[in-house]
mmCIF file of C-alpha atoms and ligand atoms in Angstrom:
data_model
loop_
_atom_site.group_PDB
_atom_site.id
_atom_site.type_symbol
_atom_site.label_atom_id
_atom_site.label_comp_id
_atom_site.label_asym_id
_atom_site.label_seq_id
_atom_site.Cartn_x
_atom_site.Cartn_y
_atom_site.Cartn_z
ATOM 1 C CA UNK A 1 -17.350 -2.328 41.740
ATOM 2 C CA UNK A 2 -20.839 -0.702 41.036
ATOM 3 C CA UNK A 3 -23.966 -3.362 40.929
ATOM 4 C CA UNK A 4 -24.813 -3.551 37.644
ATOM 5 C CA UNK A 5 -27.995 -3.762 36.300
ATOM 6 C CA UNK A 6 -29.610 -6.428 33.059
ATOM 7 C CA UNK A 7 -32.169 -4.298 31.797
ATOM 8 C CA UNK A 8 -35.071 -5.999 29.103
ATOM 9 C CA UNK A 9 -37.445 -2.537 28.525
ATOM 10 C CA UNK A 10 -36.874 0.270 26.833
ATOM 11 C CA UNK A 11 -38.771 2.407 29.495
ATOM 12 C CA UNK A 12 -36.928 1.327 32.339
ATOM 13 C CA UNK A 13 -33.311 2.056 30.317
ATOM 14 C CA UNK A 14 -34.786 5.364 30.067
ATOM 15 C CA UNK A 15 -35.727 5.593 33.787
ATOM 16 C CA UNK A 16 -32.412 4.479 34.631
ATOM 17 C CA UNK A 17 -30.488 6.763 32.383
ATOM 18 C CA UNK A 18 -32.548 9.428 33.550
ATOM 19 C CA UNK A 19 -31.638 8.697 36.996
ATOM 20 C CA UNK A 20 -27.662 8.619 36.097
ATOM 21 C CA UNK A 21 -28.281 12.245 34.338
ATOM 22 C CA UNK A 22 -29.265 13.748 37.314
ATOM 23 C CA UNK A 23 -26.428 12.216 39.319
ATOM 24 C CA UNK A 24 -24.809 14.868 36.425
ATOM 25 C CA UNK A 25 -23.208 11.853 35.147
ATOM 26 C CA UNK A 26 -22.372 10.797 31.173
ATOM 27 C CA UNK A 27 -23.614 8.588 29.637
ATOM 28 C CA UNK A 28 -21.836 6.220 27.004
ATOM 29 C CA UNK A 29 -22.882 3.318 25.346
ATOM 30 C CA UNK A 30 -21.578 0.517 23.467
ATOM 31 C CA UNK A 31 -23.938 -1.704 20.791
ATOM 32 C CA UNK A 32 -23.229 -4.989 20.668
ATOM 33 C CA UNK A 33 -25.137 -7.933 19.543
ATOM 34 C CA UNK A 34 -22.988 -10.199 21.873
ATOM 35 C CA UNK A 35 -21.079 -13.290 21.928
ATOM 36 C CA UNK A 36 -18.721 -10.787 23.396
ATOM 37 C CA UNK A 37 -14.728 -10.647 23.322
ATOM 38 C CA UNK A 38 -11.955 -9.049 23.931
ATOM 39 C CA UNK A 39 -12.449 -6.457 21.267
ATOM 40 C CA UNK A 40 -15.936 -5.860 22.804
ATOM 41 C CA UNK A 41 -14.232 -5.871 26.171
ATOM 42 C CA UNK A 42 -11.622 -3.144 24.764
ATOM 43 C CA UNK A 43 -14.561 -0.822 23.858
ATOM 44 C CA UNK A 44 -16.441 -1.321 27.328
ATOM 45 C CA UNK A 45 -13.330 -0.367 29.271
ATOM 46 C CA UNK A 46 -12.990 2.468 27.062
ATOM 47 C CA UNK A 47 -16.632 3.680 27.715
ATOM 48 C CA UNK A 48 -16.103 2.848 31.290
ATOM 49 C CA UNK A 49 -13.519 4.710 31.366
ATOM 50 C CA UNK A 50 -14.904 7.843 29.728
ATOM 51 C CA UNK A 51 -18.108 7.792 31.299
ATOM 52 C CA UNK A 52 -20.181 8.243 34.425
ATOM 53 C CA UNK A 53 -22.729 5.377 33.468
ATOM 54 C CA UNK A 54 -21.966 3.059 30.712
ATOM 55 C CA UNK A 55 -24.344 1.211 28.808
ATOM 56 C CA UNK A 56 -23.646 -2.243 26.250
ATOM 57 C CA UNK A 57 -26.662 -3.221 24.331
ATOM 58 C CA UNK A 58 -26.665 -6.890 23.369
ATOM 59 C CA UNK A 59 -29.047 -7.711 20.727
ATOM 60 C CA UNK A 60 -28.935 -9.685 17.925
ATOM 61 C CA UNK A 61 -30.715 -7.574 15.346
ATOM 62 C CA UNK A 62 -32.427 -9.233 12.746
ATOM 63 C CA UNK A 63 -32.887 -6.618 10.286
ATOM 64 C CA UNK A 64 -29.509 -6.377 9.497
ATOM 65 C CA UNK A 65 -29.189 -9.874 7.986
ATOM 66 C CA UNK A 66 -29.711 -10.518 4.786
ATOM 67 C CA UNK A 67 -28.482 -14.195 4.813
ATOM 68 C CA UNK A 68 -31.860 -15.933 7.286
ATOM 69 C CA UNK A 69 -29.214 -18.529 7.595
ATOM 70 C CA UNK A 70 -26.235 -16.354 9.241
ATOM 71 C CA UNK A 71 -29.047 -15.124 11.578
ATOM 72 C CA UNK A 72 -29.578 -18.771 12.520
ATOM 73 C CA UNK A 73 -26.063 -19.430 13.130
ATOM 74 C CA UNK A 74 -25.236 -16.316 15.038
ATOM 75 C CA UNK A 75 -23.750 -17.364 18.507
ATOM 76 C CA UNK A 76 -25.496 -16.157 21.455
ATOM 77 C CA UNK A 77 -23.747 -16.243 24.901
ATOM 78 C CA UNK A 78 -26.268 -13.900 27.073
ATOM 79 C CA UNK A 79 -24.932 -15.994 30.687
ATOM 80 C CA UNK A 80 -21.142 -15.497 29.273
ATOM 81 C CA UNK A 81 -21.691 -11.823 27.840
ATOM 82 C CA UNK A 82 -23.168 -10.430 31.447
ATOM 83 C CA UNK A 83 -20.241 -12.518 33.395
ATOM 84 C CA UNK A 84 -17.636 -10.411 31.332
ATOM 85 C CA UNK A 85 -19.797 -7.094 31.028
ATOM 86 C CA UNK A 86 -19.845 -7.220 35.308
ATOM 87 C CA UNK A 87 -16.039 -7.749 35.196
ATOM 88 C CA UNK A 88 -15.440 -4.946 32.713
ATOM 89 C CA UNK A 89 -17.411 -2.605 35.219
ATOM 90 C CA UNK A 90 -20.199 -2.009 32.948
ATOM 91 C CA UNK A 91 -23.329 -0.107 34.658
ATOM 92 C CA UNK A 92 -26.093 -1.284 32.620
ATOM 93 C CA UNK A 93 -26.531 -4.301 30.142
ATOM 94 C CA UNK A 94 -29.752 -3.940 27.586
ATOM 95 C CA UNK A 95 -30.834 -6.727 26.527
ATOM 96 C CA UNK A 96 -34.135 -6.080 24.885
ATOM 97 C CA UNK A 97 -36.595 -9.282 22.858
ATOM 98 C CA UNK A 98 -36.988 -8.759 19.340
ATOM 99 C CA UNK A 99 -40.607 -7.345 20.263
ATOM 100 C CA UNK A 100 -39.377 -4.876 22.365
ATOM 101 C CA UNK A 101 -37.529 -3.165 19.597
ATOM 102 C CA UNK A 102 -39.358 -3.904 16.809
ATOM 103 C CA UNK A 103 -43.298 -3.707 18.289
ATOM 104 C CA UNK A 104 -44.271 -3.324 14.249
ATOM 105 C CA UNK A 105 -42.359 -3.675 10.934
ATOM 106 C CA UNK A 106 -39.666 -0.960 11.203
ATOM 107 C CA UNK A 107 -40.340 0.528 7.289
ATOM 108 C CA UNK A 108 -37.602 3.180 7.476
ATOM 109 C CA UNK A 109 -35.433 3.455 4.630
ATOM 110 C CA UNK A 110 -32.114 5.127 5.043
ATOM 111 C CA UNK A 111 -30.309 7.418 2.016
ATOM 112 C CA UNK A 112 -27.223 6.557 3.278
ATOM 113 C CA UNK A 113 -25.099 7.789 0.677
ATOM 114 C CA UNK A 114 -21.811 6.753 -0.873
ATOM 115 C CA UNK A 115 -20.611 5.489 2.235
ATOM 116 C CA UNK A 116 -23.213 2.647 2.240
ATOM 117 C CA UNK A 117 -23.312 1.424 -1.439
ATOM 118 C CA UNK A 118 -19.769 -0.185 -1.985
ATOM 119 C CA UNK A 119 -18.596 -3.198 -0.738
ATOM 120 C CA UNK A 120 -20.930 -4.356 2.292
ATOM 121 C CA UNK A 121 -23.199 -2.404 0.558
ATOM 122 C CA UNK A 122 -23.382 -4.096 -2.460
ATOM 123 C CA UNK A 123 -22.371 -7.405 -0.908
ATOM 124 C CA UNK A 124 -25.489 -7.383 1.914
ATOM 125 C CA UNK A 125 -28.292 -5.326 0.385
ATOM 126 C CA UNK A 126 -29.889 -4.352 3.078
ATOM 127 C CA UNK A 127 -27.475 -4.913 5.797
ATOM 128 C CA UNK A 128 -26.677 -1.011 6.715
ATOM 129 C CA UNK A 129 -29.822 -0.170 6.139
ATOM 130 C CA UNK A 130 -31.329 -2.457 9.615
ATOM 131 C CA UNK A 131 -27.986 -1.241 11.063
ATOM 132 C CA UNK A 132 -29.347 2.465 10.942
ATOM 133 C CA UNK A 133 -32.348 1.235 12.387
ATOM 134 C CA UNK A 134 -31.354 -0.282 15.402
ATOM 135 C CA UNK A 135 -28.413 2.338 15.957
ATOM 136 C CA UNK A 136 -30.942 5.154 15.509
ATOM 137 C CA UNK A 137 -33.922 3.150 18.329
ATOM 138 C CA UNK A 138 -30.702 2.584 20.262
ATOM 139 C CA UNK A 139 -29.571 6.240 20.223
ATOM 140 C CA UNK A 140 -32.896 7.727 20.368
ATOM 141 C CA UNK A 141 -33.341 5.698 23.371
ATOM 142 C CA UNK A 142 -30.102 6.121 25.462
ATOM 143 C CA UNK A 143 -29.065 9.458 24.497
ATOM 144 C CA UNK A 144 -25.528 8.850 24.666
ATOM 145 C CA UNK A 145 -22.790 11.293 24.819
ATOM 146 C CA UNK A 146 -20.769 8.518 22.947
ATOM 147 C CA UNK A 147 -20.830 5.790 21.277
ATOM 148 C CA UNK A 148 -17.936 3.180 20.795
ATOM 149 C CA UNK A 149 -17.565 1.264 17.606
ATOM 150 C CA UNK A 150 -14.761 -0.910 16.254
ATOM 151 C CA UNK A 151 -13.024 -0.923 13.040
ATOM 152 C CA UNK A 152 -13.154 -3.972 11.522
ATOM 153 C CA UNK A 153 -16.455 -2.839 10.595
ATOM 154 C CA UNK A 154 -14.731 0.038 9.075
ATOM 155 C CA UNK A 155 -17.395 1.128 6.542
ATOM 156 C CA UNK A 156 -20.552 0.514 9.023
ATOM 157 C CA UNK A 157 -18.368 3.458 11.133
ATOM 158 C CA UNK A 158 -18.827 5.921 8.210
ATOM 159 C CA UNK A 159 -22.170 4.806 7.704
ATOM 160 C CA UNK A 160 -23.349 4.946 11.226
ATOM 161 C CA UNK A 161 -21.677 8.534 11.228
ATOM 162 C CA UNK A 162 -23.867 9.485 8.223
ATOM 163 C CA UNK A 163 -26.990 8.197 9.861
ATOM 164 C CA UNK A 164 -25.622 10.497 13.252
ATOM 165 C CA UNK A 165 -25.642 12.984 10.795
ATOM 166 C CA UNK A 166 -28.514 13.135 9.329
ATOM 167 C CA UNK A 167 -30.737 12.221 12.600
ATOM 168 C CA UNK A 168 -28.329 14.842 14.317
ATOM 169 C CA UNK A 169 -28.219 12.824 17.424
ATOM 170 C CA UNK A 170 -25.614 14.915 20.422
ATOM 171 C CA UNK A 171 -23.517 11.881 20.599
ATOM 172 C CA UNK A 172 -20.129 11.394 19.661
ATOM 173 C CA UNK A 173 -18.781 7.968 17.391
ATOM 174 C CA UNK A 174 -15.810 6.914 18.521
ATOM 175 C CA UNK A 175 -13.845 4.378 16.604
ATOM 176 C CA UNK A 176 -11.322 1.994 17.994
ATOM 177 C CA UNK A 177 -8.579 0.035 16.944
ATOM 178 C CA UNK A 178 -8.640 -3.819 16.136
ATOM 179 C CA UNK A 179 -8.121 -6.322 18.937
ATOM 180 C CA UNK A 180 -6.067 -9.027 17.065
ATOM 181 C CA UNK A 181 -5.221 -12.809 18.642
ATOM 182 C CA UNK A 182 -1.591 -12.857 19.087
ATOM 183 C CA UNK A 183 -0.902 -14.620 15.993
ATOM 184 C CA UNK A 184 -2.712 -11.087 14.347
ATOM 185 C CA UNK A 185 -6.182 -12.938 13.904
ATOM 186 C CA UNK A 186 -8.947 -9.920 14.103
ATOM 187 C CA UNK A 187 -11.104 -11.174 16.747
ATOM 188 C CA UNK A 188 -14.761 -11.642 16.054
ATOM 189 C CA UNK A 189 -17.487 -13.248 17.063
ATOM 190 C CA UNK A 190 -18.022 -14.877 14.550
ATOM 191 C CA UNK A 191 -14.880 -16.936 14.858
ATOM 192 C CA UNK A 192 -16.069 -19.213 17.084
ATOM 193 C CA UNK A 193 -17.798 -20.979 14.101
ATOM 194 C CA UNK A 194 -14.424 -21.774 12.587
ATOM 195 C CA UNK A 195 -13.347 -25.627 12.694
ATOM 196 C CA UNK A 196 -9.497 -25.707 14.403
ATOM 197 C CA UNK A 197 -8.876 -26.616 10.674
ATOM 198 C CA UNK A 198 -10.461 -23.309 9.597
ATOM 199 C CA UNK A 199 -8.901 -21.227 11.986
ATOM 200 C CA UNK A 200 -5.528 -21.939 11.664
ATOM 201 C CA UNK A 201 -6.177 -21.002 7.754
ATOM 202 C CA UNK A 202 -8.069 -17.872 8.301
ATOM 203 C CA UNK A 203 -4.930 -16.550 9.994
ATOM 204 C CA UNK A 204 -3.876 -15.899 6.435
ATOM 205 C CA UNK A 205 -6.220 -13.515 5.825
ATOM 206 C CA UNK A 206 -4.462 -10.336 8.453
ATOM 207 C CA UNK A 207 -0.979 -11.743 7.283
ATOM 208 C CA UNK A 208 -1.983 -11.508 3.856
ATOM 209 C CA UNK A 209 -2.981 -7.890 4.803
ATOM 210 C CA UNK A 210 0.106 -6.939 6.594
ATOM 211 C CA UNK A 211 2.378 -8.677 3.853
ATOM 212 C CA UNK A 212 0.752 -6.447 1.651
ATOM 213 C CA UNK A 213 1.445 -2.997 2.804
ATOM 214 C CA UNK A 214 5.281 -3.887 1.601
ATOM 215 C CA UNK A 215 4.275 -5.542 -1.456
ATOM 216 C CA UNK A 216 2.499 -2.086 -2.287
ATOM 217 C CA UNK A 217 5.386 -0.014 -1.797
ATOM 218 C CA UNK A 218 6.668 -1.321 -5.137
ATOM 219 C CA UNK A 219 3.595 -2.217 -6.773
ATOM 220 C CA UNK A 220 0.132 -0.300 -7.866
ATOM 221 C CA UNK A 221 -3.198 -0.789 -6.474
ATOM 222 C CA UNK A 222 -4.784 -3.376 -9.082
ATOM 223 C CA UNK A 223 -1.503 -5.000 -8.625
ATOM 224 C CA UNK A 224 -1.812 -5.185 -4.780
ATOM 225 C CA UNK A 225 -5.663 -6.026 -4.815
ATOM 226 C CA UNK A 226 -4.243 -9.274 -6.859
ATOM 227 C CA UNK A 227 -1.578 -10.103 -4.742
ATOM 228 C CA UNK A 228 -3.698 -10.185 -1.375
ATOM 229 C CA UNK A 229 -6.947 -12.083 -3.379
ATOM 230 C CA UNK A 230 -4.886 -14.593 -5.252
ATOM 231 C CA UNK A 231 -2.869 -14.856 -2.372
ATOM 232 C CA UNK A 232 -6.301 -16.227 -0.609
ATOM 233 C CA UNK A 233 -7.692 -18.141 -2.865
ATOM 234 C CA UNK A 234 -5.124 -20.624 -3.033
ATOM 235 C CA UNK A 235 -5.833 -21.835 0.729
ATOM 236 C CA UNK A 236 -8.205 -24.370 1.276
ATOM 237 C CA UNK A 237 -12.136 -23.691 2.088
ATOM 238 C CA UNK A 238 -11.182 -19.680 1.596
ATOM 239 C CA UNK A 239 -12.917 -17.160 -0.842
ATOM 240 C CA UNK A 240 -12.685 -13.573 -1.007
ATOM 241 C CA UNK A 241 -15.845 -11.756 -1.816
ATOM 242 C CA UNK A 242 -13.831 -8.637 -2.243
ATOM 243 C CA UNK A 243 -10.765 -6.385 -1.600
ATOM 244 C CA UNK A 244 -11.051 -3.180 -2.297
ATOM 245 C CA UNK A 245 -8.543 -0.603 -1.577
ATOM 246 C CA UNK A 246 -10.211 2.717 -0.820
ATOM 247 C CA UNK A 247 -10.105 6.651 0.400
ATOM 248 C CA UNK A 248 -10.446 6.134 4.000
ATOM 249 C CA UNK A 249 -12.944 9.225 4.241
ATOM 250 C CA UNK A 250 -15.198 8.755 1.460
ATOM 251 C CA UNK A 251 -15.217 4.393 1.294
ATOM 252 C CA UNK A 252 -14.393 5.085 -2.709
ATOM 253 C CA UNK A 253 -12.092 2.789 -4.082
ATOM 254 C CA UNK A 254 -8.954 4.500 -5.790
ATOM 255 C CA UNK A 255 -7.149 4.049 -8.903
ATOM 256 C CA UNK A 256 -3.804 5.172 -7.735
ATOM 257 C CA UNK A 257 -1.352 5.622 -4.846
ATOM 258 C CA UNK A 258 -1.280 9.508 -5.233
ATOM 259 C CA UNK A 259 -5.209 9.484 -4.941
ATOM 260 C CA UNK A 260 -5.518 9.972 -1.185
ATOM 261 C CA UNK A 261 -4.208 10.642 2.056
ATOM 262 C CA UNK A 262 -6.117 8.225 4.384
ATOM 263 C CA UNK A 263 -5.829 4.472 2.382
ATOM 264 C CA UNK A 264 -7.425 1.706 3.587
ATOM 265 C CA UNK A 265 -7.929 -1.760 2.278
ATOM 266 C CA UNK A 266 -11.070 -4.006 2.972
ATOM 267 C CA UNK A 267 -11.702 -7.583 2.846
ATOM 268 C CA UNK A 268 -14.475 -10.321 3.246
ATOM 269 C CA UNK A 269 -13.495 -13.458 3.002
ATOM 270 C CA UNK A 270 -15.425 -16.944 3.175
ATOM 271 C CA UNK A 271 -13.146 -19.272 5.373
ATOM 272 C CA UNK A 272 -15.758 -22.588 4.794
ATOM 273 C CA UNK A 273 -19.163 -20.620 5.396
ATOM 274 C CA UNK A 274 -18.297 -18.305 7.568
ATOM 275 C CA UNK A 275 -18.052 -15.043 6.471
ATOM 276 C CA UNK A 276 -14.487 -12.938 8.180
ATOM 277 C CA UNK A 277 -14.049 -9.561 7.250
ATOM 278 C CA UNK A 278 -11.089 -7.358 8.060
ATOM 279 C CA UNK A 279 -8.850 -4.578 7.030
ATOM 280 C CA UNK A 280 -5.562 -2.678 6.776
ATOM 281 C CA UNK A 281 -4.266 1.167 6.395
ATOM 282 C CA UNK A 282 -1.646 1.979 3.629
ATOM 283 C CA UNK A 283 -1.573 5.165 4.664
ATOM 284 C CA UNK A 284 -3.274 7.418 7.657
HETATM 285 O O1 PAF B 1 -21.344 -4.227 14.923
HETATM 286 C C1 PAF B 1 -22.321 -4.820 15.410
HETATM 287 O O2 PAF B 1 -22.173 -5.712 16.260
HETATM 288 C C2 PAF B 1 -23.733 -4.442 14.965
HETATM 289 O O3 PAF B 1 -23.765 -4.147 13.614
HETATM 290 C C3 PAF B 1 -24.341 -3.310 15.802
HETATM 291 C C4 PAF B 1 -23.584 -2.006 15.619
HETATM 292 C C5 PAF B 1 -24.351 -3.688 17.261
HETATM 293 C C6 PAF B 1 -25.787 -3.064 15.357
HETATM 294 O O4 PAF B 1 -26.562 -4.207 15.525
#
């Protein structure tokens, strides 16, 4: 197993990476903002895999929170992340200070598009655009020849795509699948903050989801989006903010069965005060 290396400064990430590029080696990275599991661990070994050097970013970025208090809460495990990252056979961790990557006010502002003005979008003004900023100083920095995101953040995928797009970074997005708890809970970090109480609730919310894709083989869509949020509701300490069912390309929501080929449904749910988001694919 290679050494690997904790890295706090953008200039010496680019020494390094520099360094790896000559060795003719690729370079992949996975952004993170730690607090890592086994869905983050899925994506490393992926990258690993894939790549000559691989590089996992753990920052908590603070311009992508538009809730100070969810910022707060965030869990940070920097002792527990590097423990797993070394086992995983990561090359290089970056692990930058808010300073580092934001010496002034970033005052970008992203046109997204479509992509990045439902759901999240409307839900967390704000949100995608700080994600485009610290996936664009993260790119511009490591040059990767891919980049590994996962979909439960479905939509921040497209969006981050767009962004890719537009900045017409060389790299590559590649999206994998959800890393579910055996009982079909979509792991997340943020699941740590659940009470035992909590949890064994919020396990309602990917059963819901998978009960659903039979439900909607005799139903419509509004009659599906009602069955999964009512559905919800009814459990103690839970609240959906939204399900939407939408065009898995475009993040548009659709009227009808017959109105696309790639159908996904996406949910945020309040289990108590965390915030759990997740989704499902009708049809791919
Ligand atoms: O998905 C996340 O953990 C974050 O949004 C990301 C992509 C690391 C940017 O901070």
């Amino acid at each position: 197993m290679c050494i690997m290396e904790i890295i706090s400064k953008t200039s010496d990430l680019q020494a390094r990476i520099s360094a790896y590029r000559k060795e003719g080696k690729q370079i992949g990275l996975v952004p993170t903002m730690g607090a890592l599991h086994d869905g983050h661990l899925a994506l490393v070994r992926r990258c690993v895999a894939e790549n000559g050097c691989c590089v996992v970013s753990v920052f908590v970025n603070p311009t992508q929170f538009n809730d100070k208090n969810d910022l707060l809460h965030y869990p940070r495990t920097p002792e527990a992340d590097c423990a797993l990252l070394e086992k995983a056979g990561c090359h290089i961790v970056f692990m930058p200070s808010v300073e580092e990557m934001y010496p002034q006010e970033d005052t970008r502002v992203f046109n997204l598009g479509a992509v990045a003005e439902v759901m999240e979008g409307k839900y967390r003004p704000g949100h995608f655009n700080g994600v485009a900023q610290i996936v664009s100083k993260l790119f511009a920095a490591v040059t990767p020849d891919r980049a590994y995101f996962g979909e439960k953040d479905f939509q921040q995928i497209a969006v981050i795509r767009e962004m890719n797009r537009q900045l017409k970074f060389p790299t590559e997005i590649i999206a994998c699948p959800i890393v579910r708890e055996a009982d079909g809970m979509a792991l997340s970090s943020r699941n740590r903050r659940l009470t035992p109480e909590q949890r064994k609730n919020a396990v309602n919310i990917s059963q819901t989801l998978f009960k659903s894709l039979t439900f909607a083989e005799q139903h419509s869509v509004a009659e599906t989006i009602a069955f999964v949020t009512e559905s919800l509701n009814r459990i103690p300490e839970m609240r959906v903010e939204y399900y939407e069912i939408v065009d898995g390309n475009t993040l548009q929501p659709i009227a009808s069965w017959s109105d696309a080929d790639y159908i996904v449904g996406c949910i945020t749910v309040y289990c108590g005060e965390v915030r759990l988001i997740d989704n499902v694919a009708y049809r791919k």
